[in-house]
């Protein structure tokens, strides 16, 4: 990576640290999520069929929204990568 300009290497390092921090924070929440899912399952089993169906629909909607959020975050990462690499690949292109 020694051929890359110092500013570019530093930008990559900083972005990596941001992603690493976010990943660590997300990992710490996973045990909390498992606990919530366990409690939700127990709660659902103690409900009548209509309520169970509504709760399942709600879980589906939440899952869909989370996947949309993750897709948006992924796309922002791709855009960040393009913004970082484009000036190096094509230094004459101005934005």
PDB file of C-alpha atoms in Angstrom:
ATOM      1  CA  UNK A   1       0.000   0.000   0.000  1.00  0.00           C
ATOM      2  CA  UNK A   2       3.063   2.215  -0.060  1.00  0.00           C
ATOM      3  CA  UNK A   3       2.175   3.541  -3.531  1.00  0.00           C
ATOM      4  CA  UNK A   4      -0.960   5.191  -2.204  1.00  0.00           C
ATOM      5  CA  UNK A   5      -0.820   8.805  -1.003  1.00  0.00           C
ATOM      6  CA  UNK A   6      -0.610   9.304   2.775  1.00  0.00           C
ATOM      7  CA  UNK A   7      -3.996  11.080   2.892  1.00  0.00           C
ATOM      8  CA  UNK A   8      -5.619   8.091   1.184  1.00  0.00           C
ATOM      9  CA  UNK A   9      -4.053   5.583   3.573  1.00  0.00           C
ATOM     10  CA  UNK A  10      -5.174   7.683   6.531  1.00  0.00           C
ATOM     11  CA  UNK A  11      -8.706   7.973   5.120  1.00  0.00           C
ATOM     12  CA  UNK A  12      -8.873   4.184   4.761  1.00  0.00           C
ATOM     13  CA  UNK A  13      -7.585   3.685   8.306  1.00  0.00           C
ATOM     14  CA  UNK A  14     -10.137   6.105   9.745  1.00  0.00           C
ATOM     15  CA  UNK A  15     -12.992   4.493   7.817  1.00  0.00           C
ATOM     16  CA  UNK A  16     -11.861   1.065   8.996  1.00  0.00           C
ATOM     17  CA  UNK A  17     -11.844   2.247  12.613  1.00  0.00           C
ATOM     18  CA  UNK A  18     -15.375   3.628  12.226  1.00  0.00           C
ATOM     19  CA  UNK A  19     -16.633   0.361  10.753  1.00  0.00           C
ATOM     20  CA  UNK A  20     -14.819  -1.687  13.392  1.00  0.00           C
ATOM     21  CA  UNK A  21     -16.364   0.368  16.192  1.00  0.00           C
ATOM     22  CA  UNK A  22     -19.842   0.012  14.694  1.00  0.00           C
ATOM     23  CA  UNK A  23     -19.315  -3.729  14.315  1.00  0.00           C
ATOM     24  CA  UNK A  24     -18.224  -4.097  17.939  1.00  0.00           C
ATOM     25  CA  UNK A  25     -21.243  -2.128  19.125  1.00  0.00           C
ATOM     26  CA  UNK A  26     -23.528  -4.291  17.014  1.00  0.00           C
ATOM     27  CA  UNK A  27     -21.947  -7.495  18.363  1.00  0.00           C
ATOM     28  CA  UNK A  28     -22.553  -6.348  21.932  1.00  0.00           C
ATOM     29  CA  UNK A  29     -26.230  -5.972  21.094  1.00  0.00           C
ATOM     30  CA  UNK A  30     -26.617  -9.479  19.675  1.00  0.00           C
ATOM     31  CA  UNK A  31     -26.992 -11.155  23.089  1.00  0.00           C
ATOM     32  CA  UNK A  32     -29.574  -8.512  23.950  1.00  0.00           C
ATOM     33  CA  UNK A  33     -31.379  -9.278  20.679  1.00  0.00           C
ATOM     34  CA  UNK A  34     -31.396 -13.007  21.425  1.00  0.00           C
ATOM     35  CA  UNK A  35     -32.851 -12.266  24.838  1.00  0.00           C
ATOM     36  CA  UNK A  36     -35.567 -10.105  23.277  1.00  0.00           C
ATOM     37  CA  UNK A  37     -36.449 -12.785  20.718  1.00  0.00           C
ATOM     38  CA  UNK A  38     -36.697 -15.401  23.456  1.00  0.00           C
ATOM     39  CA  UNK A  39     -38.996 -13.183  25.489  1.00  0.00           C
ATOM     40  CA  UNK A  40     -41.089 -12.377  22.403  1.00  0.00           C
ATOM     41  CA  UNK A  41     -41.487 -16.076  21.601  1.00  0.00           C
ATOM     42  CA  UNK A  42     -42.600 -16.801  25.159  1.00  0.00           C
ATOM     43  CA  UNK A  43     -45.017 -13.914  25.018  1.00  0.00           C
ATOM     44  CA  UNK A  44     -46.458 -15.052  21.676  1.00  0.00           C
ATOM     45  CA  UNK A  45     -47.097 -18.595  22.879  1.00  0.00           C
ATOM     46  CA  UNK A  46     -49.256 -17.212  25.695  1.00  0.00           C
ATOM     47  CA  UNK A  47     -51.536 -15.336  23.272  1.00  0.00           C
ATOM     48  CA  UNK A  48     -54.566 -16.373  21.240  1.00  0.00           C
ATOM     49  CA  UNK A  49     -54.196 -17.205  17.528  1.00  0.00           C
ATOM     50  CA  UNK A  50     -55.242 -13.758  16.277  1.00  0.00           C
ATOM     51  CA  UNK A  51     -52.726 -12.013  18.491  1.00  0.00           C
ATOM     52  CA  UNK A  52     -50.018 -14.516  17.494  1.00  0.00           C
ATOM     53  CA  UNK A  53     -50.748 -13.812  13.822  1.00  0.00           C
ATOM     54  CA  UNK A  54     -50.560 -10.041  14.363  1.00  0.00           C
ATOM     55  CA  UNK A  55     -47.302 -10.367  16.264  1.00  0.00           C
ATOM     56  CA  UNK A  56     -45.858 -12.527  13.474  1.00  0.00           C
ATOM     57  CA  UNK A  57     -46.877  -9.922  10.902  1.00  0.00           C
ATOM     58  CA  UNK A  58     -45.272  -7.234  13.034  1.00  0.00           C
ATOM     59  CA  UNK A  59     -42.037  -9.254  13.277  1.00  0.00           C
ATOM     60  CA  UNK A  60     -42.043  -9.686   9.507  1.00  0.00           C
ATOM     61  CA  UNK A  61     -42.481  -5.947   8.965  1.00  0.00           C
ATOM     62  CA  UNK A  62     -39.686  -5.145  11.414  1.00  0.00           C
ATOM     63  CA  UNK A  63     -37.403  -7.696   9.721  1.00  0.00           C
ATOM     64  CA  UNK A  64     -38.108  -6.141   6.340  1.00  0.00           C
ATOM     65  CA  UNK A  65     -37.348  -2.658   7.661  1.00  0.00           C
ATOM     66  CA  UNK A  66     -34.084  -3.856   9.203  1.00  0.00           C
ATOM     67  CA  UNK A  67     -33.021  -5.435   5.922  1.00  0.00           C
ATOM     68  CA  UNK A  68     -33.795  -2.169   4.117  1.00  0.00           C
ATOM     69  CA  UNK A  69     -31.701  -0.280   6.679  1.00  0.00           C
ATOM     70  CA  UNK A  70     -28.776  -2.693   6.240  1.00  0.00           C
ATOM     71  CA  UNK A  71     -29.007  -2.384   2.475  1.00  0.00           C
ATOM     72  CA  UNK A  72     -28.910   1.395   2.780  1.00  0.00           C
ATOM     73  CA  UNK A  73     -25.847   1.222   5.041  1.00  0.00           C
ATOM     74  CA  UNK A  74     -24.149  -1.135   2.593  1.00  0.00           C
ATOM     75  CA  UNK A  75     -24.837   1.215  -0.309  1.00  0.00           C
ATOM     76  CA  UNK A  76     -23.397   4.129   1.672  1.00  0.00           C
ATOM     77  CA  UNK A  77     -20.244   2.054   2.158  1.00  0.00           C
ATOM     78  CA  UNK A  78     -20.034   1.406  -1.561  1.00  0.00           C
ATOM     79  CA  UNK A  79     -20.481   5.120  -2.259  1.00  0.00           C
ATOM     80  CA  UNK A  80     -17.755   5.927   0.294  1.00  0.00           C
ATOM     81  CA  UNK A  81     -15.440   3.507  -1.484  1.00  0.00           C
ATOM     82  CA  UNK A  82     -16.157   5.052  -4.858  1.00  0.00           C
ATOM     83  CA  UNK A  83     -15.605   8.563  -3.477  1.00  0.00           C
ATOM     84  CA  UNK A  84     -12.256   7.478  -2.038  1.00  0.00           C
ATOM     85  CA  UNK A  85     -10.935   5.534  -4.997  1.00  0.00           C
ATOM     86  CA  UNK A  86     -12.218   7.609  -7.942  1.00  0.00           C
ATOM     87  CA  UNK A  87      -9.809  10.552  -7.445  1.00  0.00           C
ATOM     88  CA  UNK A  88      -6.900   8.097  -7.294  1.00  0.00           C
ATOM     89  CA  UNK A  89      -7.935   6.188 -10.401  1.00  0.00           C
ATOM     90  CA  UNK A  90      -8.914   9.271 -12.405  1.00  0.00           C
ATOM     91  CA  UNK A  91      -7.152  12.286 -10.850  1.00  0.00           C
ATOM     92  CA  UNK A  92      -8.291  14.614 -13.659  1.00  0.00           C
ATOM     93  CA  UNK A  93     -11.970  14.027 -12.931  1.00  0.00           C
ATOM     94  CA  UNK A  94     -13.344  16.762 -10.702  1.00  0.00           C
ATOM     95  CA  UNK A  95     -16.568  16.383  -8.783  1.00  0.00           C
TER      96      UNK A  95
END
